[in-house]
Short mmCIF file of C-alpha atoms in Angstrom, two decimals:
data_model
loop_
_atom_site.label_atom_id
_atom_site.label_comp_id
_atom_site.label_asym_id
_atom_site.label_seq_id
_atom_site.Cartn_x
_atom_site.Cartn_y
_atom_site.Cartn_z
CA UNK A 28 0.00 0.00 0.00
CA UNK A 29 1.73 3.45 -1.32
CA UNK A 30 2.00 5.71 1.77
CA UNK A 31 0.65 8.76 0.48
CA UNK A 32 -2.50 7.13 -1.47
CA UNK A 33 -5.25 5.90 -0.02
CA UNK A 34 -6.87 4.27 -2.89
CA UNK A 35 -5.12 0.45 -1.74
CA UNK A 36 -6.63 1.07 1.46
CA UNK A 37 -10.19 2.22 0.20
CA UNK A 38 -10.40 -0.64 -2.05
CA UNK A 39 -9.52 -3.48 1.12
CA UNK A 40 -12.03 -1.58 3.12
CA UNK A 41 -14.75 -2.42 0.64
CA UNK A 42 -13.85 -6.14 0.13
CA UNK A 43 -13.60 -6.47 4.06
CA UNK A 44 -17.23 -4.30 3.71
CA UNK A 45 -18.83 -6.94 1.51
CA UNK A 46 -17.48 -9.97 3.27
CA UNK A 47 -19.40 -8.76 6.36
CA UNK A 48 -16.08 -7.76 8.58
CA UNK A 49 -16.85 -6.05 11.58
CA UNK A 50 -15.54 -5.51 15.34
CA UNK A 51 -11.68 -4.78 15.13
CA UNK A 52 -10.51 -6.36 11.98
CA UNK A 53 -12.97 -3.77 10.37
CA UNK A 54 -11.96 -0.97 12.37
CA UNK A 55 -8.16 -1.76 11.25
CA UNK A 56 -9.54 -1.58 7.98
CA UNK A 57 -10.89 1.78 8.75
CA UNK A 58 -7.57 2.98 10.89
CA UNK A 59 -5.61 1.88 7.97
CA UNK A 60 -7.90 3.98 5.39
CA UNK A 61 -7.70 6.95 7.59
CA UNK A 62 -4.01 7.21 8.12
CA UNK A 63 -3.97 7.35 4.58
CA UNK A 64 -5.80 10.20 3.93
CA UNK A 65 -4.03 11.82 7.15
CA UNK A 66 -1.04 11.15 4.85
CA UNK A 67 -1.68 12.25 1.69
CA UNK A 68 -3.04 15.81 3.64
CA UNK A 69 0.31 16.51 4.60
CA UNK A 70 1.74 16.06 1.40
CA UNK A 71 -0.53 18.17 -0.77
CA UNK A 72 -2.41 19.82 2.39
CA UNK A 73 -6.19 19.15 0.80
CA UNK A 74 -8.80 19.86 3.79
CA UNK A 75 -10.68 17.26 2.33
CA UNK A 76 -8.54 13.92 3.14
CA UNK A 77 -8.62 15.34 6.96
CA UNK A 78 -12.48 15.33 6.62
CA UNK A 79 -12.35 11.63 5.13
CA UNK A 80 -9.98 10.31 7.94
CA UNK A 81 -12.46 11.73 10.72
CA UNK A 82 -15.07 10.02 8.92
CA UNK A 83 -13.20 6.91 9.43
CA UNK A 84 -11.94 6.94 12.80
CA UNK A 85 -15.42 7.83 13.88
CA UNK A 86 -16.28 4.31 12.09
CA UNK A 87 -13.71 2.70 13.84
CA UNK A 88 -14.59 3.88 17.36
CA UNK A 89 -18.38 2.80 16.54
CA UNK A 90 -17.36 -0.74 15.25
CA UNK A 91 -14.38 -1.22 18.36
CA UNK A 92 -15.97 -0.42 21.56
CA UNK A 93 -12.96 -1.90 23.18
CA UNK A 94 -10.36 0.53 21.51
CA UNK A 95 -13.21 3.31 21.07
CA UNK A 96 -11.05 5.71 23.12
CA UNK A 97 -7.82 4.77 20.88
CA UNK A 98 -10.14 6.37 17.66
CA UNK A 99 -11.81 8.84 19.49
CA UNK A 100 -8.46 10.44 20.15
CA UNK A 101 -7.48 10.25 16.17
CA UNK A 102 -10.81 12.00 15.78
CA UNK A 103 -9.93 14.93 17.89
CA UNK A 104 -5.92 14.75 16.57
CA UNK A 105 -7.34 15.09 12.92
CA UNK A 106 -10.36 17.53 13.77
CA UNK A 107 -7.02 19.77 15.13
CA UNK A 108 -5.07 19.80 11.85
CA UNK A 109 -8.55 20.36 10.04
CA UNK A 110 -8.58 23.79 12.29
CA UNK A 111 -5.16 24.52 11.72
CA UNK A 112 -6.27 25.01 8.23
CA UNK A 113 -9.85 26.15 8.31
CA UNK A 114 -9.72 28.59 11.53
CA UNK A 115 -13.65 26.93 11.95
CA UNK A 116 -14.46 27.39 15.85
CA UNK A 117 -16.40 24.27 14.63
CA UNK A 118 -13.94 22.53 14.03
CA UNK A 119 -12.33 23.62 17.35
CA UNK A 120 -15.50 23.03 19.59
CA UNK A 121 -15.69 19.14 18.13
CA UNK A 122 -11.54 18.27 18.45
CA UNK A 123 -11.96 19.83 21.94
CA UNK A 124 -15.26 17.68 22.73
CA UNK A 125 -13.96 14.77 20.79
CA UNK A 126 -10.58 14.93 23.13
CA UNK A 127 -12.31 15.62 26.26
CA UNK A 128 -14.70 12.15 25.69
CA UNK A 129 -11.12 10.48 24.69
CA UNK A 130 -9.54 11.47 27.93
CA UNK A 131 -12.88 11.23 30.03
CA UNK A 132 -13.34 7.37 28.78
CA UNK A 133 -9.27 6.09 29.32
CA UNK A 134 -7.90 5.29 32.90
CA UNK A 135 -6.22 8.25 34.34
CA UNK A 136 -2.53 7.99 34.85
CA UNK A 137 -2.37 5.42 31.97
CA UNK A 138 0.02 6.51 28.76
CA UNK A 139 -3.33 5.98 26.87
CA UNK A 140 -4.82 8.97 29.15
CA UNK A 141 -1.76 10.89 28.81
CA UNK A 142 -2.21 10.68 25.22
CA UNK A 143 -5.83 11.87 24.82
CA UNK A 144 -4.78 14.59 27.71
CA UNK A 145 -1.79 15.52 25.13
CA UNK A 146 -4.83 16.01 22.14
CA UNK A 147 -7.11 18.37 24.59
CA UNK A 148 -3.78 19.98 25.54
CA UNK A 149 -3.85 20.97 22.05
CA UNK A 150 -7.14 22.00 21.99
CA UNK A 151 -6.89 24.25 25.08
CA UNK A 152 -3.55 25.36 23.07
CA UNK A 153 -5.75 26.56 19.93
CA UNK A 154 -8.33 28.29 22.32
CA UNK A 155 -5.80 30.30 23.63
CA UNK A 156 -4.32 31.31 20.36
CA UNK A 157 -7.68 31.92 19.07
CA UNK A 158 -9.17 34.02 22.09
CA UNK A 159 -5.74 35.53 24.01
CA UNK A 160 -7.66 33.79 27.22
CA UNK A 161 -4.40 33.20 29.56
CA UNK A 162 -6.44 30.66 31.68
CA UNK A 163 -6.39 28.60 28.44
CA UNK A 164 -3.03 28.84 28.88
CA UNK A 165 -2.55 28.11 32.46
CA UNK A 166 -4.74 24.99 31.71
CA UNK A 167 -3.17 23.47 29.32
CA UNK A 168 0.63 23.85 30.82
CA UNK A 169 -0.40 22.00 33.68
CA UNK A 170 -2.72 19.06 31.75
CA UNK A 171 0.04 18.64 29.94
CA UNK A 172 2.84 18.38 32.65
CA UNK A 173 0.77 15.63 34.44
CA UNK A 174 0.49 13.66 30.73
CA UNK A 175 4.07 14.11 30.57
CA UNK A 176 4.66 12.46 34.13
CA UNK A 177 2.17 9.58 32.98
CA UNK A 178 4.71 8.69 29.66
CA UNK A 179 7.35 6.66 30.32
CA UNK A 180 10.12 7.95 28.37
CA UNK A 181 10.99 5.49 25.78
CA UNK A 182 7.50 5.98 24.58
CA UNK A 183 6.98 7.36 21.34
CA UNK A 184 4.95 10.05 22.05
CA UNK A 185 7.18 11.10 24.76
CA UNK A 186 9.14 13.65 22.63
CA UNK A 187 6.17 15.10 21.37
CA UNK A 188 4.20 15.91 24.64
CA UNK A 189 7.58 17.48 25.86
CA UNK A 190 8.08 19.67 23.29
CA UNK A 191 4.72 20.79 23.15
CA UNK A 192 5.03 21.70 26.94
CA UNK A 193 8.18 23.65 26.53
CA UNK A 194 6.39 25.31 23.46
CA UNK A 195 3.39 26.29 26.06
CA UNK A 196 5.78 27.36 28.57
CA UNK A 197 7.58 30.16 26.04
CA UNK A 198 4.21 31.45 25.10
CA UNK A 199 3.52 32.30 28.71
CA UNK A 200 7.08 33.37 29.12
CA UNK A 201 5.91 35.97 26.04
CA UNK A 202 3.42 37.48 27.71
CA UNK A 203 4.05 37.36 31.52
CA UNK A 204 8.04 37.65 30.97
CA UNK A 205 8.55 35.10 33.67
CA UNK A 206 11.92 34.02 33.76
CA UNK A 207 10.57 30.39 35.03
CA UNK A 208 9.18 29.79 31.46
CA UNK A 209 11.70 30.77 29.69
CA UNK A 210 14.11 28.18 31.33
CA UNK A 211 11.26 25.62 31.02
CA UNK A 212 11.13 25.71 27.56
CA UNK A 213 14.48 25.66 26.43
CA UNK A 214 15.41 22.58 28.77
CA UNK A 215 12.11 20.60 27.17
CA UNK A 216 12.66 21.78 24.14
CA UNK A 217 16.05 20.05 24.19
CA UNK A 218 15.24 17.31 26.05
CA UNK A 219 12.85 16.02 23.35
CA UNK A 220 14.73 16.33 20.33
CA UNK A 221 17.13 14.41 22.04
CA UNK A 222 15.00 11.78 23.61
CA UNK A 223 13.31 11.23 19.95
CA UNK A 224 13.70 8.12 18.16
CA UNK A 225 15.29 9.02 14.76
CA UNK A 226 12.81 7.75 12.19
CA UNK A 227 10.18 9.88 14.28
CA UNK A 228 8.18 11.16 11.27
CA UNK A 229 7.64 14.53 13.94
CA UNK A 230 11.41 14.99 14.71
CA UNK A 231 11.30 18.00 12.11
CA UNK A 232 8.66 19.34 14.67
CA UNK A 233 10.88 18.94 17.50
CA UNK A 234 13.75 20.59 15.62
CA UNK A 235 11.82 23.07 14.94
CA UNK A 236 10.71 23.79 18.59
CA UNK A 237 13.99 24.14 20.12
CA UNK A 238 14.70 26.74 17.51
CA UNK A 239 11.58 28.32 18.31
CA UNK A 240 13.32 28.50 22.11
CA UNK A 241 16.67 29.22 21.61
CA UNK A 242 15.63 32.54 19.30
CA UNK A 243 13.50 33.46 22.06
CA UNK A 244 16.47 33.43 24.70
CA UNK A 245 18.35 35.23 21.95
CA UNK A 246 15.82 38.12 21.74
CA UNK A 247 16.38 38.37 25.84
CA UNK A 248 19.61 40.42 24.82
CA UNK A 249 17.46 43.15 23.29
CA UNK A 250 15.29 44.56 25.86
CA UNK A 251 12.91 47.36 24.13
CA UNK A 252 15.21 45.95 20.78
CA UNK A 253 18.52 48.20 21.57
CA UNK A 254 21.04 47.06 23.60
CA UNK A 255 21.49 46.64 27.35
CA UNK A 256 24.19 48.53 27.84
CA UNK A 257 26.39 50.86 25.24
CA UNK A 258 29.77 48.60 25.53
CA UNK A 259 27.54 45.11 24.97
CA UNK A 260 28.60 42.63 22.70
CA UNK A 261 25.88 41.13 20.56
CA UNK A 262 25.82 37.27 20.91
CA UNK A 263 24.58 35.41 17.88
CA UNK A 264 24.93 32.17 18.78
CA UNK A 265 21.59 31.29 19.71
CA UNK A 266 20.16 32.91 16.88
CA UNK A 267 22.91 31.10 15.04
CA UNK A 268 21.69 27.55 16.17
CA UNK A 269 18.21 28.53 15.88
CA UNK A 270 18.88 29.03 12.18
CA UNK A 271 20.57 25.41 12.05
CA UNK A 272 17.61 23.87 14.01
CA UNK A 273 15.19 24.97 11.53
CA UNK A 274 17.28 24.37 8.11
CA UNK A 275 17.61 21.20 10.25
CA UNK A 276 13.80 20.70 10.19
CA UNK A 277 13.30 21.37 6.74
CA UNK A 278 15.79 19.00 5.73
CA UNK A 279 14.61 15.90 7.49
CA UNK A 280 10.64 16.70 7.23
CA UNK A 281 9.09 14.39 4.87
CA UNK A 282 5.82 17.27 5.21
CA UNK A 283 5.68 19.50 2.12
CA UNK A 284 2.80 21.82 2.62
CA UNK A 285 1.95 22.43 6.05
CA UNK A 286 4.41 21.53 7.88
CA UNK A 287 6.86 22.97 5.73
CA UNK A 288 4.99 26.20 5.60
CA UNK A 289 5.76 26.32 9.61
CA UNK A 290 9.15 25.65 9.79
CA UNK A 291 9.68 28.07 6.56
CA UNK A 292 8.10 30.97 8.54
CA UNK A 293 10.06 30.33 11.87
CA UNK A 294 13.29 30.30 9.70
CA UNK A 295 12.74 33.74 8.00
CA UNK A 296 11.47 35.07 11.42
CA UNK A 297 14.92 33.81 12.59
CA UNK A 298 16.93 35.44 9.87
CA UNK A 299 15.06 38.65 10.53
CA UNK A 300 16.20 38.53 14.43
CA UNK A 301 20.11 37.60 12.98
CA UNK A 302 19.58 41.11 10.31
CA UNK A 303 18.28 42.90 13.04
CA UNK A 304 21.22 41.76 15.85
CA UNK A 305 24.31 42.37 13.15
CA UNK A 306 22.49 46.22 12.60
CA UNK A 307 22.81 46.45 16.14
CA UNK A 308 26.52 45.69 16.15
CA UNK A 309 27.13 48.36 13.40
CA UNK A 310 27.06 45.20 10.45
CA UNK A 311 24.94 46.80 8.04
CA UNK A 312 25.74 45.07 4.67
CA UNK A 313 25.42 41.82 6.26
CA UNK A 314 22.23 42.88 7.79
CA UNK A 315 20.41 43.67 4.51
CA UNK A 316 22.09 40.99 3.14
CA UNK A 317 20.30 38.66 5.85
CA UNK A 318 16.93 40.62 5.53
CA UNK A 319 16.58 39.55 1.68
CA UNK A 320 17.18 36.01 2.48
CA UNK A 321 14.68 36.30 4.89
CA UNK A 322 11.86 37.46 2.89
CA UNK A 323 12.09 34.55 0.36
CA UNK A 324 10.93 31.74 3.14
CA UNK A 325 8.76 34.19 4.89
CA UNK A 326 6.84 34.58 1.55
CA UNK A 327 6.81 30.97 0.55
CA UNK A 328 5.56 30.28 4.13
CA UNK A 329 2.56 32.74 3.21
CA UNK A 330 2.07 31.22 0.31
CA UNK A 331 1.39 27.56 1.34
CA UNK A 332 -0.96 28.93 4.23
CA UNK A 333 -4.50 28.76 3.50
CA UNK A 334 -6.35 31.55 3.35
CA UNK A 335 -8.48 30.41 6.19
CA UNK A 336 -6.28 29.51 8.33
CA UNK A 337 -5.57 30.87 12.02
CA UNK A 338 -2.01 31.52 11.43
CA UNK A 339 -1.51 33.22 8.67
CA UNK A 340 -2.38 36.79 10.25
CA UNK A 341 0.95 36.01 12.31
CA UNK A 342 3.23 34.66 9.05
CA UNK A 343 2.05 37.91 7.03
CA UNK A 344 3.04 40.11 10.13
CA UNK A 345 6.09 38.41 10.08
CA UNK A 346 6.68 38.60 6.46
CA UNK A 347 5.44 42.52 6.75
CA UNK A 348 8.30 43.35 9.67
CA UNK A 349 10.80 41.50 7.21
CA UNK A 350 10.08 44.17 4.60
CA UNK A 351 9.74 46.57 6.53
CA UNK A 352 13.03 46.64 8.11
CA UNK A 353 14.65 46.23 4.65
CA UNK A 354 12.30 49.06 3.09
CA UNK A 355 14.21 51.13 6.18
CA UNK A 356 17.49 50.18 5.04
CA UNK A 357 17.05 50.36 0.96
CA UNK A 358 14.64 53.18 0.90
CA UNK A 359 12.86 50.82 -1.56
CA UNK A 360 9.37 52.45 -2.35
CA UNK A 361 8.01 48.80 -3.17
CA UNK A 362 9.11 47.27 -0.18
CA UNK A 363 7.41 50.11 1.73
CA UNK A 364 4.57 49.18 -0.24
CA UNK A 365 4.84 45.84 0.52
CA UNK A 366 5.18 46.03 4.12
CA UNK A 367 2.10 48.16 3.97
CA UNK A 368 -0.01 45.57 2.58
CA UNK A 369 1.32 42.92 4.63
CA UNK A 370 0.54 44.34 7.59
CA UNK A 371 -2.93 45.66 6.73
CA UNK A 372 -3.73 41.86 5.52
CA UNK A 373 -2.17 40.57 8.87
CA UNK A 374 -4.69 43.10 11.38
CA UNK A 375 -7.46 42.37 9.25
CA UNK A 376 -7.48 38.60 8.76
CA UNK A 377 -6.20 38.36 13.03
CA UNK A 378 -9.25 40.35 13.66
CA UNK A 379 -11.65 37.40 12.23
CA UNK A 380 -9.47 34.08 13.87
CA UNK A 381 -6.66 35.74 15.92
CA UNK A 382 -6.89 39.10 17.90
CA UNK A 383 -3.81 38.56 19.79
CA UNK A 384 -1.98 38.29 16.09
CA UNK A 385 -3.13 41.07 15.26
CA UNK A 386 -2.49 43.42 18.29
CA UNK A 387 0.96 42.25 17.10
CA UNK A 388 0.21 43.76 13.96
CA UNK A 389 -0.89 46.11 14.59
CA UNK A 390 1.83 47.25 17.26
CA UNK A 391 4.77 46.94 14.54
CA UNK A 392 2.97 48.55 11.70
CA UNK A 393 1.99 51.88 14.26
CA UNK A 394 5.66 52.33 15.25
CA UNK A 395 7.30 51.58 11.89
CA UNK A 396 4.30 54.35 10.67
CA UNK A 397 5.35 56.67 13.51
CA UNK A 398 8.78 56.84 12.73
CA UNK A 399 7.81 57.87 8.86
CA UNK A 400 4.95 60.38 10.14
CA UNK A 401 2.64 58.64 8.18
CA UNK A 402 -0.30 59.32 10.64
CA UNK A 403 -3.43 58.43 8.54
CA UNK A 404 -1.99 54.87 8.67
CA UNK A 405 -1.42 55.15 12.20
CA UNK A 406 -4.80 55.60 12.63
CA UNK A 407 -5.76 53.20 10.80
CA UNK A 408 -3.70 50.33 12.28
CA UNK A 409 -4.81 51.83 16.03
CA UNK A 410 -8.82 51.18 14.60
CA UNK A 411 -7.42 47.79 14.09
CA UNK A 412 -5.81 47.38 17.49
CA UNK A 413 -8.64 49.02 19.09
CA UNK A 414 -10.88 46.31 18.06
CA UNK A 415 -8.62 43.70 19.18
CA UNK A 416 -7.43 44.74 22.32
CA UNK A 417 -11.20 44.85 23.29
CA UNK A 418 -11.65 41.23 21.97
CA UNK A 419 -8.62 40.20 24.42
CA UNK A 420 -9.89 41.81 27.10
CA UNK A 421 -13.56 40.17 27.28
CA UNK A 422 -11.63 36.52 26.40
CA UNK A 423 -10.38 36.91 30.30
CA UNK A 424 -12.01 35.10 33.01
CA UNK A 425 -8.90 36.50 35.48
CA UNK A 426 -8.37 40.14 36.24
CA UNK A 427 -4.44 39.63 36.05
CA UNK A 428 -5.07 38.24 32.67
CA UNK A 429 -7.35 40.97 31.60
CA UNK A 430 -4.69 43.46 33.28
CA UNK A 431 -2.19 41.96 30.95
CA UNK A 432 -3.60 42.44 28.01
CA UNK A 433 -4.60 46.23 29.04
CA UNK A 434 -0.89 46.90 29.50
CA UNK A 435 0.31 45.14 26.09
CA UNK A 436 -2.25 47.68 24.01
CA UNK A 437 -2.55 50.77 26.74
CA UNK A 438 1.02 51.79 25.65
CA UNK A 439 -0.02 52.27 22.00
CA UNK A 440 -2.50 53.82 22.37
CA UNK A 441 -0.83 57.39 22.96
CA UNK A 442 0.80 56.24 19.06
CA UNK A 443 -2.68 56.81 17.85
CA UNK A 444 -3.40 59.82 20.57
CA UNK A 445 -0.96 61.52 18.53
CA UNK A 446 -1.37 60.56 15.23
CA UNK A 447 -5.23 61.58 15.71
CA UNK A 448 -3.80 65.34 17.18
CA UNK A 449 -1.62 65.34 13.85
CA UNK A 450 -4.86 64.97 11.71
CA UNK A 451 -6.72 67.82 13.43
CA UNK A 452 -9.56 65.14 15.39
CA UNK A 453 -8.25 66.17 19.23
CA UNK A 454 -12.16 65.25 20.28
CA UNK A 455 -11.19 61.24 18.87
CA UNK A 456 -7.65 61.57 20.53
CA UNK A 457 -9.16 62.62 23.79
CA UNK A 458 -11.90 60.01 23.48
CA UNK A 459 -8.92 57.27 22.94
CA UNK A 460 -6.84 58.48 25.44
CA UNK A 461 -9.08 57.45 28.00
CA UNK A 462 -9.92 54.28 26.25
CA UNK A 463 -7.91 51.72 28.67
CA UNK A 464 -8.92 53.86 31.70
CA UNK A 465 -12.68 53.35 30.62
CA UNK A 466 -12.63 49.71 30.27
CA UNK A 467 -11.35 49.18 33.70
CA UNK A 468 -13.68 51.59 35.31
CA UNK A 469 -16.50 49.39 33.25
CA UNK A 470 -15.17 46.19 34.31
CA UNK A 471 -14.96 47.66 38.17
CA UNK A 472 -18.97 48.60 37.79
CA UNK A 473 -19.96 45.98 36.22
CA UNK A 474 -18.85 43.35 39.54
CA UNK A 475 -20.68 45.35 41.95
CA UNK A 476 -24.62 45.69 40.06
CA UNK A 477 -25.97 42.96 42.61
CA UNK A 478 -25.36 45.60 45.98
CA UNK A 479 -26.87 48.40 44.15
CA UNK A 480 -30.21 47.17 46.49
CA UNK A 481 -28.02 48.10 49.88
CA UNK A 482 -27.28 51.16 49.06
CA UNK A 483 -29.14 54.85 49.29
CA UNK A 484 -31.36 56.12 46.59
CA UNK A 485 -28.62 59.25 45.69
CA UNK A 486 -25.89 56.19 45.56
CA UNK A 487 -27.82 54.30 43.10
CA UNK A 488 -28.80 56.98 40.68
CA UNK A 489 -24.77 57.86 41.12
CA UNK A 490 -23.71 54.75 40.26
CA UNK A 491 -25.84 54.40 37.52
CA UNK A 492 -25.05 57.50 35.77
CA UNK A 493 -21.03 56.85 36.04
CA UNK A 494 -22.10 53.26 34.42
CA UNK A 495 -24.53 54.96 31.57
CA UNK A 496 -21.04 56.99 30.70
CA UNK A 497 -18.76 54.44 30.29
CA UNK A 498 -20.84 52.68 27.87
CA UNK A 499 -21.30 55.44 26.12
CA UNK A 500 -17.71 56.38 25.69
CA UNK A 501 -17.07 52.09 24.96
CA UNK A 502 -19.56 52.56 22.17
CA UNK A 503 -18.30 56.12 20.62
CA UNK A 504 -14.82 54.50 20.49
CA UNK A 505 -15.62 51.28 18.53
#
């Protein structure tokens, strides 16, 4: 049976069909049928083969009762790569419900729970990039410590779980800057590309994680993106062997569309970090050399993500700060242009699937405007982040987590404070000015509507004024 096509496999499943197979010889049949089409997805990335295997393993759970949990899993695993390309909440909301009845139904402790626990890990992983909700987060780090602790080590889905973990740790790291994390992830990180078995058809994946780490710790050296101190030296050699571990994970991946389209974007994102690190140190042919080999996998990247899919507000921000900074060293009117329309893309399409991508969006494209007085885009990137920020915000279930995400976008806002002064609208730029203030105040009100009975008649009409004003000034400002 070819690896990639499922035909073989379609064909046994109807002769085992019409010879009346059923309990687990048929669902092999049906395993065997979906792994093909899981295959053949990865190769030419068609959303449709993902929707055939689900079809399949839902088969095989209904004809295996005793391995039901085993399919029920690949049913959530596949409904997560069907998101990864669709951005569907749909598709979300049934991997998470399919993972939750996987990891509901197997013995706790077992590596068969920590497996399904590894799947909803995902899921939880996905809701978090999807909403910005930090308790997502918070979840899913420690779900998927205790399925790590469950694995024994020389299993093969060891490396993965560990990886993922360290993966989960940097993005808190990113947000809450806790130097905890950051350690966290680059240990894991390491840990399971070493404790991988070599024909591990994810090993690319694992590569491609420790990069993902070890540019992180790199980008520690530039607090605020200058350097800590006036005599520092700049140390590439993280960036330098994040740059191997991705070529690494390119070279080795047998994926060609999706996965490659990951590890293409994390390697330009890399070479951008190297460009901007030798400009630092005064290196400024190198660096533009380094910025135009970074473009060419950032746009490839862009180009083998789907349209629809979640990431691809966060490749095309990526690929817009790439031309960007080489539009500020060349003085090139089309890569202005193109850095433009990058961005723009990246804000809009993060609004619909990714707010949190495209605050980042929108954050790069206001300063990169600011610094070429270009305030009408300023203004429009801050409508962008505007919108976003607010979507954040009312994703939180924990004020520390809603506090976060008031400080990432509450600096930015004076950006588009001034860049509204600069177009003669001070009523707007007083009105967003106060935007981060009024949010807080609304969210204070809003947890105290149930005493309004205890208190005094003058109190209550007070109180109910202050509350009528804040959503007035929420609604005038979008």
């Amino acid at each position: 049976m070819g690896d990639s096509d499922p035909g073989e496999a379609e064909t046994a499943l109807r002769r085992a069909d019409a010879l009346g197979v059923s309990g687990p010889e048929l669902a092999d049949c049906l395993d065997a049928v979906g792994s093909a089409y899981r295959r053949r997805f990865w190769d030419a990335g068609d959303p449709q083969d993902l929707r055939r295997a689900v079809d399949h393993y839902r088969r095989a759970a209904r004809a295996d009762s005793a391995r039901q949990t085993v399919w029920t899993n690949e049913v959530a695993v596949t409904l997560t790569d069907l998101y990864d390309l669709t951005g569907d909440p749909g598709d979300l909301d049934a991997a998470r419900e399919a993972a939750e009845e996987a990891t509901g139904a197997a013995e706790e402790g077992s590596p068969q729970w920590a497996r399904c626990a590894a799947t909803l890990v995902l899921c939880l992983w996905n809701r978090y990039d999807a909403t910005g909700a930090l308790g997502d987060l918070d979840a899913a780090i420690a779900l998927g410590t205790r399925a790590l602790g469950a694995l024994p080590r020389t299993d093969a889905a060891w490396a993965r779980v560990c990886s993922n973990v360290g993966m989960l740790h940097m993005d808190r790291h990113e947000r809450l800057r806790e130097e905890h994390d950051l350690r966290t992830t680059v240990r894991l990180a390491r840990e399971a590309v070493n404790a991988a078995h070599a024909d591990d058809p994810e090993l690319g994946g694992w590569w491609n994680n420790l990069g993902n780490a070890l540019l992180t710790r790199h980008g520690t050296q530039f607090p605020d993106r200058v350097l800590p101190r006036q005599d520092a030296r700049v140390d590439l050699a993280d960036v330098d062997a994040a740059i191997g571990a991705y070529e690494t994970a390119l070279h080795i991946s047998r994926w060609k569309v999706a996965g490659r389209a990951t590890f293409l974007v994390n390697l330009g994102n890399a070479r951008v970090d190297r460009a901007e690190a030798l400009g630092l140190a005064g290196r400024r042919e190198e660096a533009v050399a380094t910025l135009r080999e970074a473009v060419v996998p950032l746009a490839e990247a862009v180009s083998l993500t789907s349209p629809t899919a979640p990431y691809r507000a966060s490749r095309l921000n990526m690929l817009g700060e790439a031309r960007r900074a080489l539009a500020e060293e060349t003085g090139a009117a089309d890569e202005v242009a193109a850095a433009r329309g990058a961005f723009r893309e990246a804000c809009r399409k993060g609004l619909d699937v990714a707010p949190e991508m495209a605050v980042g969006a929108a954050d790069n494209w206001i300063r990169w405007a600011g610094r070429r007085a270009a305030w009408e885009e300023i203004g429009e990137a801050d409508g962008y982040l505007l919108r976003a920020a607010r979507a954040l915000h009312e994703a939180q279930a924990v004020r520390r987590h809603r506090e976060a995400w008031l400080v990432a976008s509450h600096g930015l806002a004076h950006e588009g404070v001034h860049a509204l002064v600069r177009l003669g609208q001070a009523e707007a730029a007083a009105v967003r000015l106060e935007r981060g203030r009024a949010v807080l105040l609304s969210e204070e009100l809003g947890l105290v509507p149930a005493l309004l009975d205890r208190l005094p008649g003058p109190v209550q009409a007070r109180y109910t004024a202050a509350a009528r004003q804040v959503q007035e000034v929420l609604r005038d400002a979008g």
